[in-house]
Amino acid sequence: MSDIVDACKAQARARGKRLVFPEGHDERIVAAARRLQDEQIAQPILLGTAAEIEAAATRAQVSIEGLTTRDPQTSDRISAYASLYTAGRPDANEKIAGRLVRKPLFYAGMMVKAQDADAMIAGVANATGRVIEAGLMTVGLAEGMRMPSSFFLMVVPGRDGGPPRNFIYADCAVNVEPDAETLADIALASAATCRALLHEEPRVALLSFSTRGSAQHPRIDKVTRALALARARAPELAIDGELQADTALSPQAAAKKLKEVGSVAGRANVLVFPDLDAGNIGYKLTQYMAGARAVGPVLQGFARPLSDLSRGATVDDIVATAAIVLASA
């Protein structure tokens, strides 16, 4: 049985989307672009000078024949991107904007904003903070979002020969100590990701060390406040909290701990962690102790699709992330 990543590749292949990579000087990016084009998953666009891209292709031992490349320094789109960037920014200087959009991360972001590309992926040579900064300054956030966040797609092996189960884990890479408002943003963005990526109705669990008042602490208050905010913004969403992880995932635990189980407890497919400690630890425990496949982190909450990569990402990681970003776009 093909897994969710294979399904995402098929979905992306049917859409024929354009995907811009601002780090065309990295051999992993060039190798991934070659695969994405050869397997018709996406139409990749590599940014960089001709010399940089050719050198990266030589190191990767792949051909760049047929791949689209752009050099932001010599692009004829600089003026248009600078004007688009300054639109809505009355204090912005177009000359400074012109210098800014020549930077590969910002040029890529403006390509997506201008719909010259459908998505952007970066991060093998830039820190997450720089990728997010470029995304905020170019693409911007989706309507109603205050903060971007990230998710991991977790493919967990089935028990007793059953099929694998797919989960969205958030936020495991971006927001260190989210407040209640940011947790609500994470929950709503992750719910949208679940619908687009898993083609399932989200059942969102806001995780804690407490289950519906079994303990009292300001950290729990933050989670219950996030629940109230998310419900106010999306009354139709199946979301519950605060829930311990076993209550969120196990029908037996939910039945034992809760008088009224509801539609989420024991059946959650979206897990929202209370902080980055919990999220990072949680996804890695699932990955290494349960043998799960972890794909990500993928950024969410932006107005148009863009994502980060780990600086240690492999070619396989880049291709998988590209398929997920394009499938969930």
mmCIF file of C-alpha atoms in Angstrom:
data_model
loop_
_atom_site.group_PDB
_atom_site.id
_atom_site.type_symbol
_atom_site.label_atom_id
_atom_site.label_comp_id
_atom_site.label_asym_id
_atom_site.label_seq_id
_atom_site.Cartn_x
_atom_site.Cartn_y
_atom_site.Cartn_z
ATOM 1 C CA MET A 1 0.000 0.000 0.000
ATOM 2 C CA SER A 2 1.384 3.388 -0.955
ATOM 3 C CA ASP A 3 1.776 5.806 1.931
ATOM 4 C CA ILE A 4 0.619 9.389 2.288
ATOM 5 C CA VAL A 5 3.822 10.800 0.777
ATOM 6 C CA ASP A 6 3.273 8.736 -2.385
ATOM 7 C CA ALA A 7 -0.300 10.010 -2.496
ATOM 8 C CA CYS A 8 0.983 13.585 -2.172
ATOM 9 C CA LYS A 9 3.405 13.003 -5.046
ATOM 10 C CA ALA A 10 0.544 11.749 -7.219
ATOM 11 C CA GLN A 11 -1.612 14.719 -6.275
ATOM 12 C CA ALA A 12 1.200 17.190 -6.972
ATOM 13 C CA ARG A 13 1.930 15.447 -10.265
ATOM 14 C CA ALA A 14 -1.658 15.975 -11.384
ATOM 15 C CA ARG A 15 -1.455 19.689 -10.602
ATOM 16 C CA GLY A 16 1.806 20.546 -12.388
ATOM 17 C CA LYS A 17 2.732 23.324 -9.950
ATOM 18 C CA ARG A 18 5.803 25.596 -10.139
ATOM 19 C CA LEU A 19 8.120 25.372 -7.132
ATOM 20 C CA VAL A 20 10.907 27.900 -6.555
ATOM 21 C CA PHE A 21 14.114 27.001 -4.699
ATOM 22 C CA PRO A 22 16.150 30.080 -3.698
ATOM 23 C CA GLU A 23 19.169 27.946 -2.725
ATOM 24 C CA GLY A 24 20.213 26.775 -6.181
ATOM 25 C CA HIS A 25 23.863 26.772 -5.128
ATOM 26 C CA ASP A 26 23.312 23.655 -2.951
ATOM 27 C CA GLU A 27 23.841 20.298 -4.622
ATOM 28 C CA ARG A 28 20.971 18.665 -2.674
ATOM 29 C CA ILE A 29 18.545 21.238 -4.026
ATOM 30 C CA VAL A 30 19.720 20.718 -7.598
ATOM 31 C CA ALA A 31 19.480 16.929 -7.229
ATOM 32 C CA ALA A 32 15.986 17.251 -5.761
ATOM 33 C CA ALA A 33 14.934 19.597 -8.567
ATOM 34 C CA ARG A 34 16.171 17.064 -11.101
ATOM 35 C CA ARG A 35 14.043 14.337 -9.494
ATOM 36 C CA LEU A 36 10.976 16.547 -9.159
ATOM 37 C CA GLN A 37 11.127 17.395 -12.849
ATOM 38 C CA ASP A 38 12.014 13.903 -14.064
ATOM 39 C CA GLU A 39 9.196 12.367 -11.996
ATOM 40 C CA GLN A 40 6.851 15.211 -13.070
ATOM 41 C CA ILE A 41 5.995 16.046 -9.453
ATOM 42 C CA ALA A 42 6.635 19.764 -9.967
ATOM 43 C CA GLN A 43 8.136 22.329 -12.290
ATOM 44 C CA PRO A 44 11.183 23.432 -10.254
ATOM 45 C CA ILE A 45 12.788 26.854 -10.584
ATOM 46 C CA LEU A 46 16.355 27.213 -9.293
ATOM 47 C CA LEU A 47 17.650 30.611 -8.189
ATOM 48 C CA GLY A 48 21.320 31.507 -8.381
ATOM 49 C CA THR A 49 24.011 32.468 -10.821
ATOM 50 C CA ALA A 50 24.679 30.149 -13.749
ATOM 51 C CA ALA A 51 28.105 29.316 -12.297
ATOM 52 C CA GLU A 52 26.675 28.470 -8.857
ATOM 53 C CA ILE A 53 23.972 26.205 -10.236
ATOM 54 C CA GLU A 54 26.322 24.453 -12.667
ATOM 55 C CA ALA A 55 28.865 23.849 -9.880
ATOM 56 C CA ALA A 56 26.145 22.412 -7.635
ATOM 57 C CA ALA A 57 24.967 20.150 -10.463
ATOM 58 C CA THR A 58 28.533 18.915 -10.972
ATOM 59 C CA ARG A 59 28.831 18.074 -7.270
ATOM 60 C CA ALA A 60 25.441 16.336 -7.353
ATOM 61 C CA GLN A 61 26.387 14.516 -10.572
ATOM 62 C CA VAL A 62 23.166 15.498 -12.296
ATOM 63 C CA SER A 63 22.309 17.419 -15.445
ATOM 64 C CA ILE A 64 20.488 20.753 -15.318
ATOM 65 C CA GLU A 65 19.333 20.370 -18.904
ATOM 66 C CA GLY A 66 15.668 21.360 -19.094
ATOM 67 C CA LEU A 67 15.590 22.855 -15.594
ATOM 68 C CA THR A 68 14.407 26.453 -15.232
ATOM 69 C CA THR A 69 16.979 28.747 -13.618
ATOM 70 C CA ARG A 70 16.833 32.417 -12.652
ATOM 71 C CA ASP A 71 19.499 34.830 -11.446
ATOM 72 C CA PRO A 72 17.848 37.445 -9.193
ATOM 73 C CA GLN A 73 20.719 39.852 -9.804
ATOM 74 C CA THR A 74 19.996 40.100 -13.528
ATOM 75 C CA SER A 75 16.252 39.411 -13.539
ATOM 76 C CA ASP A 76 13.926 41.604 -15.575
ATOM 77 C CA ARG A 77 11.269 41.168 -12.843
ATOM 78 C CA ILE A 78 13.081 43.248 -10.199
ATOM 79 C CA SER A 79 11.160 46.440 -10.913
ATOM 80 C CA ALA A 80 7.797 44.654 -10.875
ATOM 81 C CA TYR A 81 8.630 42.829 -7.639
ATOM 82 C CA ALA A 82 9.870 46.025 -5.979
ATOM 83 C CA SER A 83 6.627 47.792 -6.912
ATOM 84 C CA LEU A 84 4.564 44.873 -5.629
ATOM 85 C CA TYR A 85 6.584 44.838 -2.420
ATOM 86 C CA THR A 86 6.064 48.547 -1.766
ATOM 87 C CA ALA A 87 2.344 48.426 -2.573
ATOM 88 C CA GLY A 88 0.533 48.732 0.725
ATOM 89 C CA ARG A 89 3.713 49.963 2.425
ATOM 90 C CA PRO A 90 3.459 53.768 2.187
ATOM 91 C CA ASP A 91 6.760 54.260 4.014
ATOM 92 C CA ALA A 92 8.716 51.817 1.838
ATOM 93 C CA ASN A 93 11.426 53.080 -0.502
ATOM 94 C CA GLU A 94 11.320 51.455 -3.943
ATOM 95 C CA LYS A 95 15.100 51.723 -4.399
ATOM 96 C CA ILE A 96 15.669 49.850 -1.115
ATOM 97 C CA ALA A 97 12.933 47.392 -2.118
ATOM 98 C CA GLY A 98 14.803 46.760 -5.360
ATOM 99 C CA ARG A 99 17.919 45.789 -3.404
ATOM 100 C CA LEU A 100 15.875 43.600 -1.059
ATOM 101 C CA VAL A 101 14.107 41.586 -3.747
ATOM 102 C CA ARG A 102 17.428 40.784 -5.411
ATOM 103 C CA LYS A 103 18.188 38.591 -2.395
ATOM 104 C CA PRO A 104 17.255 34.993 -3.301
ATOM 105 C CA LEU A 105 14.923 34.360 -0.340
ATOM 106 C CA PHE A 106 13.011 37.579 -0.963
ATOM 107 C CA TYR A 107 13.025 37.150 -4.744
ATOM 108 C CA ALA A 108 11.536 33.671 -4.286
ATOM 109 C CA GLY A 109 8.913 35.012 -1.886
ATOM 110 C CA MET A 110 7.937 37.714 -4.369
ATOM 111 C CA MET A 111 7.690 35.114 -7.133
ATOM 112 C CA VAL A 112 5.097 33.327 -5.021
ATOM 113 C CA LYS A 113 3.286 36.552 -4.122
ATOM 114 C CA ALA A 114 3.201 37.588 -7.794
ATOM 115 C CA GLN A 115 1.999 34.075 -8.731
ATOM 116 C CA ASP A 116 5.069 33.511 -10.906
ATOM 117 C CA ALA A 117 5.561 30.419 -8.731
ATOM 118 C CA ASP A 118 3.065 28.376 -6.727
ATOM 119 C CA ALA A 119 5.266 27.640 -3.707
ATOM 120 C CA MET A 120 8.721 28.237 -2.248
ATOM 121 C CA ILE A 121 10.975 25.894 -0.282
ATOM 122 C CA ALA A 122 14.231 26.933 1.418
ATOM 123 C CA GLY A 123 16.261 26.203 4.520
ATOM 124 C CA VAL A 124 19.175 23.926 3.624
ATOM 125 C CA ALA A 125 21.496 26.949 3.657
ATOM 126 C CA ASN A 126 19.422 29.475 5.638
ATOM 127 C CA ALA A 127 18.222 29.412 9.233
ATOM 128 C CA THR A 128 14.506 28.926 9.853
ATOM 129 C CA GLY A 129 14.246 32.484 11.161
ATOM 130 C CA ARG A 130 15.508 33.927 7.888
ATOM 131 C CA VAL A 131 13.090 31.838 5.827
ATOM 132 C CA ILE A 132 10.185 32.946 8.036
ATOM 133 C CA GLU A 133 11.300 36.581 7.894
ATOM 134 C CA ALA A 134 11.359 36.485 4.097
ATOM 135 C CA GLY A 135 7.959 34.803 4.053
ATOM 136 C CA LEU A 136 6.426 37.387 6.375
ATOM 137 C CA MET A 137 7.821 40.293 4.375
ATOM 138 C CA THR A 138 6.760 38.938 0.986
ATOM 139 C CA VAL A 139 3.894 36.451 1.059
ATOM 140 C CA GLY A 140 2.522 37.496 4.458
ATOM 141 C CA LEU A 141 0.199 35.588 6.765
ATOM 142 C CA ALA A 142 -3.143 34.025 5.921
ATOM 143 C CA GLU A 143 -6.205 36.020 6.914
ATOM 144 C CA GLY A 144 -6.808 35.892 10.658
ATOM 145 C CA MET A 145 -3.367 34.496 11.527
ATOM 146 C CA ARG A 146 -1.083 36.347 13.942
ATOM 147 C CA MET A 147 1.866 33.964 13.778
ATOM 148 C CA PRO A 148 3.233 31.326 11.418
ATOM 149 C CA SER A 149 3.860 27.835 12.730
ATOM 150 C CA SER A 150 5.060 24.452 11.556
ATOM 151 C CA PHE A 151 3.856 20.886 11.418
ATOM 152 C CA PHE A 152 5.286 17.432 10.955
ATOM 153 C CA LEU A 153 3.446 14.782 9.019
ATOM 154 C CA MET A 154 3.842 11.658 11.133
ATOM 155 C CA VAL A 155 3.241 8.281 9.465
ATOM 156 C CA VAL A 156 2.926 5.821 12.352
ATOM 157 C CA PRO A 157 3.113 2.055 11.687
ATOM 158 C CA GLY A 158 -0.153 0.241 12.278
ATOM 159 C CA ARG A 159 -0.565 -2.198 15.130
ATOM 160 C CA ASP A 160 -1.087 -5.940 14.661
ATOM 161 C CA GLY A 161 -0.657 -5.725 10.914
ATOM 162 C CA GLY A 162 -3.056 -2.827 10.511
ATOM 163 C CA PRO A 163 -2.487 0.080 8.095
ATOM 164 C CA PRO A 164 -0.270 3.016 9.079
ATOM 165 C CA ARG A 165 -1.923 6.012 10.719
ATOM 166 C CA ASN A 166 -1.281 9.596 9.710
ATOM 167 C CA PHE A 167 -1.086 12.475 12.169
ATOM 168 C CA ILE A 168 -0.346 16.195 12.080
ATOM 169 C CA TYR A 169 1.979 17.244 14.942
ATOM 170 C CA ALA A 170 2.300 20.981 15.651
ATOM 171 C CA ASP A 171 4.175 23.118 16.474
ATOM 172 C CA CYS A 172 7.464 21.235 16.604
ATOM 173 C CA ALA A 173 9.917 23.723 15.111
ATOM 174 C CA VAL A 174 8.976 27.413 15.279
ATOM 175 C CA ASN A 175 7.153 28.817 18.346
ATOM 176 C CA VAL A 176 9.143 28.207 21.517
ATOM 177 C CA GLU A 177 6.646 29.382 24.144
ATOM 178 C CA PRO A 178 3.377 30.131 22.340
ATOM 179 C CA ASP A 179 0.751 32.133 24.200
ATOM 180 C CA ALA A 180 -2.928 31.192 24.062
ATOM 181 C CA GLU A 181 -3.557 33.271 20.947
ATOM 182 C CA THR A 182 -0.647 31.631 19.120
ATOM 183 C CA LEU A 183 -1.769 28.156 20.237
ATOM 184 C CA ALA A 184 -5.178 28.915 18.745
ATOM 185 C CA ASP A 185 -3.476 29.969 15.491
ATOM 186 C CA ILE A 186 -1.477 26.730 15.491
ATOM 187 C CA ALA A 187 -4.618 24.671 16.072
ATOM 188 C CA LEU A 188 -6.580 26.341 13.268
ATOM 189 C CA ALA A 189 -3.689 26.251 10.783
ATOM 190 C CA SER A 190 -3.095 22.570 11.599
ATOM 191 C CA ALA A 191 -6.777 21.783 11.094
ATOM 192 C CA ALA A 192 -6.618 23.353 7.627
ATOM 193 C CA THR A 193 -3.455 21.364 6.903
ATOM 194 C CA CYS A 194 -5.188 18.149 7.969
ATOM 195 C CA ARG A 195 -8.100 18.738 5.594
ATOM 196 C CA ALA A 196 -5.853 19.596 2.661
ATOM 197 C CA LEU A 197 -3.202 16.955 3.229
ATOM 198 C CA LEU A 198 -4.924 13.963 4.825
ATOM 199 C CA HIS A 199 -8.354 14.566 3.268
ATOM 200 C CA GLU A 200 -9.861 13.881 6.681
ATOM 201 C CA GLU A 201 -11.937 16.024 8.960
ATOM 202 C CA PRO A 202 -9.550 17.251 11.664
ATOM 203 C CA ARG A 203 -10.005 16.114 15.251
ATOM 204 C CA VAL A 204 -7.724 18.505 17.095
ATOM 205 C CA ALA A 205 -6.377 17.731 20.578
ATOM 206 C CA LEU A 206 -4.742 20.511 22.599
ATOM 207 C CA LEU A 207 -2.283 18.520 24.686
ATOM 208 C CA SER A 208 -1.283 19.068 28.311
ATOM 209 C CA PHE A 209 -0.237 17.142 31.414
ATOM 210 C CA SER A 210 -3.856 17.487 32.555
ATOM 211 C CA THR A 211 -7.161 16.212 31.203
ATOM 212 C CA ARG A 212 -10.101 18.599 31.507
ATOM 213 C CA GLY A 213 -9.303 19.979 34.939
ATOM 214 C CA SER A 214 -7.539 16.983 36.477
ATOM 215 C CA ALA A 215 -4.799 19.417 37.555
ATOM 216 C CA GLN A 216 -4.489 23.161 38.007
ATOM 217 C CA HIS A 217 -1.627 25.312 36.765
ATOM 218 C CA PRO A 218 -1.120 28.487 34.677
ATOM 219 C CA ARG A 219 0.224 26.295 31.843
ATOM 220 C CA ILE A 220 -3.120 24.489 31.764
ATOM 221 C CA ASP A 221 -4.970 27.797 31.814
ATOM 222 C CA LYS A 222 -3.085 28.780 28.651
ATOM 223 C CA VAL A 223 -4.322 25.656 26.875
ATOM 224 C CA THR A 224 -7.950 26.084 27.957
ATOM 225 C CA ARG A 225 -7.807 29.728 26.872
ATOM 226 C CA ALA A 226 -6.491 28.622 23.463
ATOM 227 C CA LEU A 227 -9.377 26.154 23.212
ATOM 228 C CA ALA A 228 -11.921 28.913 23.868
ATOM 229 C CA LEU A 229 -10.299 31.190 21.276
ATOM 230 C CA ALA A 230 -10.146 28.467 18.618
ATOM 231 C CA ARG A 231 -13.776 27.481 19.214
ATOM 232 C CA ALA A 232 -14.872 31.102 18.933
ATOM 233 C CA ARG A 233 -13.067 31.456 15.604
ATOM 234 C CA ALA A 234 -14.122 28.062 14.193
ATOM 235 C CA PRO A 235 -17.256 26.822 15.981
ATOM 236 C CA GLU A 236 -17.664 23.932 13.524
ATOM 237 C CA LEU A 237 -14.204 22.476 14.273
ATOM 238 C CA ALA A 238 -13.863 19.269 16.298
ATOM 239 C CA ILE A 239 -11.354 20.448 18.909
ATOM 240 C CA ASP A 240 -10.904 19.582 22.569
ATOM 241 C CA GLY A 241 -8.553 20.227 25.450
ATOM 242 C CA GLU A 242 -6.848 20.162 27.679
ATOM 243 C CA LEU A 243 -6.122 16.481 27.038
ATOM 244 C CA GLN A 244 -3.267 14.206 28.034
ATOM 245 C CA ALA A 245 -1.735 12.338 25.127
ATOM 246 C CA ASP A 246 -3.225 8.969 26.087
ATOM 247 C CA THR A 247 -6.688 10.515 26.390
ATOM 248 C CA ALA A 248 -6.300 12.098 22.961
ATOM 249 C CA LEU A 249 -5.181 8.891 21.251
ATOM 250 C CA SER A 250 -6.636 5.899 23.107
ATOM 251 C CA PRO A 251 -10.405 5.234 23.144
ATOM 252 C CA GLN A 252 -9.911 3.108 26.273
ATOM 253 C CA ALA A 253 -8.061 5.883 28.128
ATOM 254 C CA ALA A 254 -10.633 8.445 27.012
ATOM 255 C CA ALA A 255 -13.506 6.272 28.240
ATOM 256 C CA LYS A 256 -11.818 5.826 31.626
ATOM 257 C CA LYS A 257 -10.896 9.463 32.190
ATOM 258 C CA LEU A 258 -13.884 11.315 30.758
ATOM 259 C CA LYS A 259 -17.582 11.283 31.566
ATOM 260 C CA GLU A 260 -18.321 12.716 28.109
ATOM 261 C CA VAL A 261 -15.778 11.594 25.525
ATOM 262 C CA GLY A 262 -16.878 13.841 22.658
ATOM 263 C CA SER A 263 -15.677 13.689 19.060
ATOM 264 C CA VAL A 264 -11.936 14.186 19.642
ATOM 265 C CA ALA A 265 -10.749 12.237 22.699
ATOM 266 C CA GLY A 266 -9.440 8.809 21.728
ATOM 267 C CA ARG A 267 -9.648 9.705 18.021
ATOM 268 C CA ALA A 268 -7.390 12.732 17.533
ATOM 269 C CA ASN A 269 -5.531 13.077 14.247
ATOM 270 C CA VAL A 270 -4.072 16.530 14.973
ATOM 271 C CA LEU A 271 -1.921 16.938 18.082
ATOM 272 C CA VAL A 272 -1.133 20.488 19.216
ATOM 273 C CA PHE A 273 1.677 20.648 21.754
ATOM 274 C CA PRO A 274 1.753 23.353 24.446
ATOM 275 C CA ASP A 275 5.329 24.470 23.692
ATOM 276 C CA LEU A 276 8.345 23.667 21.555
ATOM 277 C CA ASP A 277 9.942 21.448 24.204
ATOM 278 C CA ALA A 278 6.936 19.153 24.162
ATOM 279 C CA GLY A 279 6.510 19.266 20.381
ATOM 280 C CA ASN A 280 10.118 18.567 19.516
ATOM 281 C CA ILE A 281 10.425 15.793 22.091
ATOM 282 C CA GLY A 282 7.066 14.324 21.099
ATOM 283 C CA TYR A 283 7.753 13.963 17.403
ATOM 284 C CA LYS A 284 11.228 12.539 17.968
ATOM 285 C CA LEU A 285 9.981 9.979 20.499
ATOM 286 C CA THR A 286 7.316 8.918 18.014
ATOM 287 C CA GLN A 287 9.884 8.729 15.241
ATOM 288 C CA TYR A 288 12.521 6.733 17.071
ATOM 289 C CA MET A 289 10.499 4.606 19.489
ATOM 290 C CA ALA A 290 7.487 3.845 17.296
ATOM 291 C CA GLY A 291 9.424 3.685 14.026
ATOM 292 C CA ALA A 292 7.292 6.469 12.551
ATOM 293 C CA ARG A 293 8.209 8.414 9.464
ATOM 294 C CA ALA A 294 8.495 12.129 10.218
ATOM 295 C CA VAL A 295 8.243 14.487 7.248
ATOM 296 C CA GLY A 296 8.889 18.147 7.936
ATOM 297 C CA PRO A 297 8.956 20.596 9.445
ATOM 298 C CA VAL A 298 6.605 22.257 6.980
ATOM 299 C CA LEU A 299 5.576 25.856 7.567
ATOM 300 C CA GLN A 300 1.913 26.807 7.762
ATOM 301 C CA GLY A 301 -0.176 29.892 8.413
ATOM 302 C CA PHE A 302 1.118 31.873 5.412
ATOM 303 C CA ALA A 303 -1.106 33.387 2.747
ATOM 304 C CA ARG A 304 0.555 31.261 0.073
ATOM 305 C CA PRO A 305 2.565 28.019 0.293
ATOM 306 C CA LEU A 306 6.140 28.196 1.505
ATOM 307 C CA SER A 307 8.202 26.000 3.740
ATOM 308 C CA ASP A 308 11.432 25.511 5.601
ATOM 309 C CA LEU A 309 13.858 22.601 5.450
ATOM 310 C CA SER A 310 16.282 21.250 7.992
ATOM 311 C CA ARG A 311 19.839 22.203 7.137
ATOM 312 C CA GLY A 312 20.633 18.492 7.303
ATOM 313 C CA ALA A 313 17.859 17.611 4.829
ATOM 314 C CA THR A 314 18.578 14.853 2.323
ATOM 315 C CA VAL A 315 17.438 14.818 -1.286
ATOM 316 C CA ASP A 316 14.655 12.405 -0.274
ATOM 317 C CA ASP A 317 13.562 14.831 2.476
ATOM 318 C CA ILE A 318 13.433 17.717 0.020
ATOM 319 C CA VAL A 319 11.387 15.760 -2.520
ATOM 320 C CA ALA A 320 8.956 14.565 0.171
ATOM 321 C CA THR A 321 8.548 18.076 1.606
ATOM 322 C CA ALA A 322 7.965 19.462 -1.876
ATOM 323 C CA ALA A 323 5.232 16.898 -2.522
ATOM 324 C CA ILE A 324 3.525 17.705 0.796
ATOM 325 C CA VAL A 325 3.701 21.476 0.289
ATOM 326 C CA LEU A 326 2.262 21.215 -3.214
ATOM 327 C CA ALA A 327 -0.426 18.709 -2.239
ATOM 328 C CA SER A 328 -1.586 20.824 0.685
ATOM 329 C CA ALA A 329 -1.502 24.096 -1.263
#
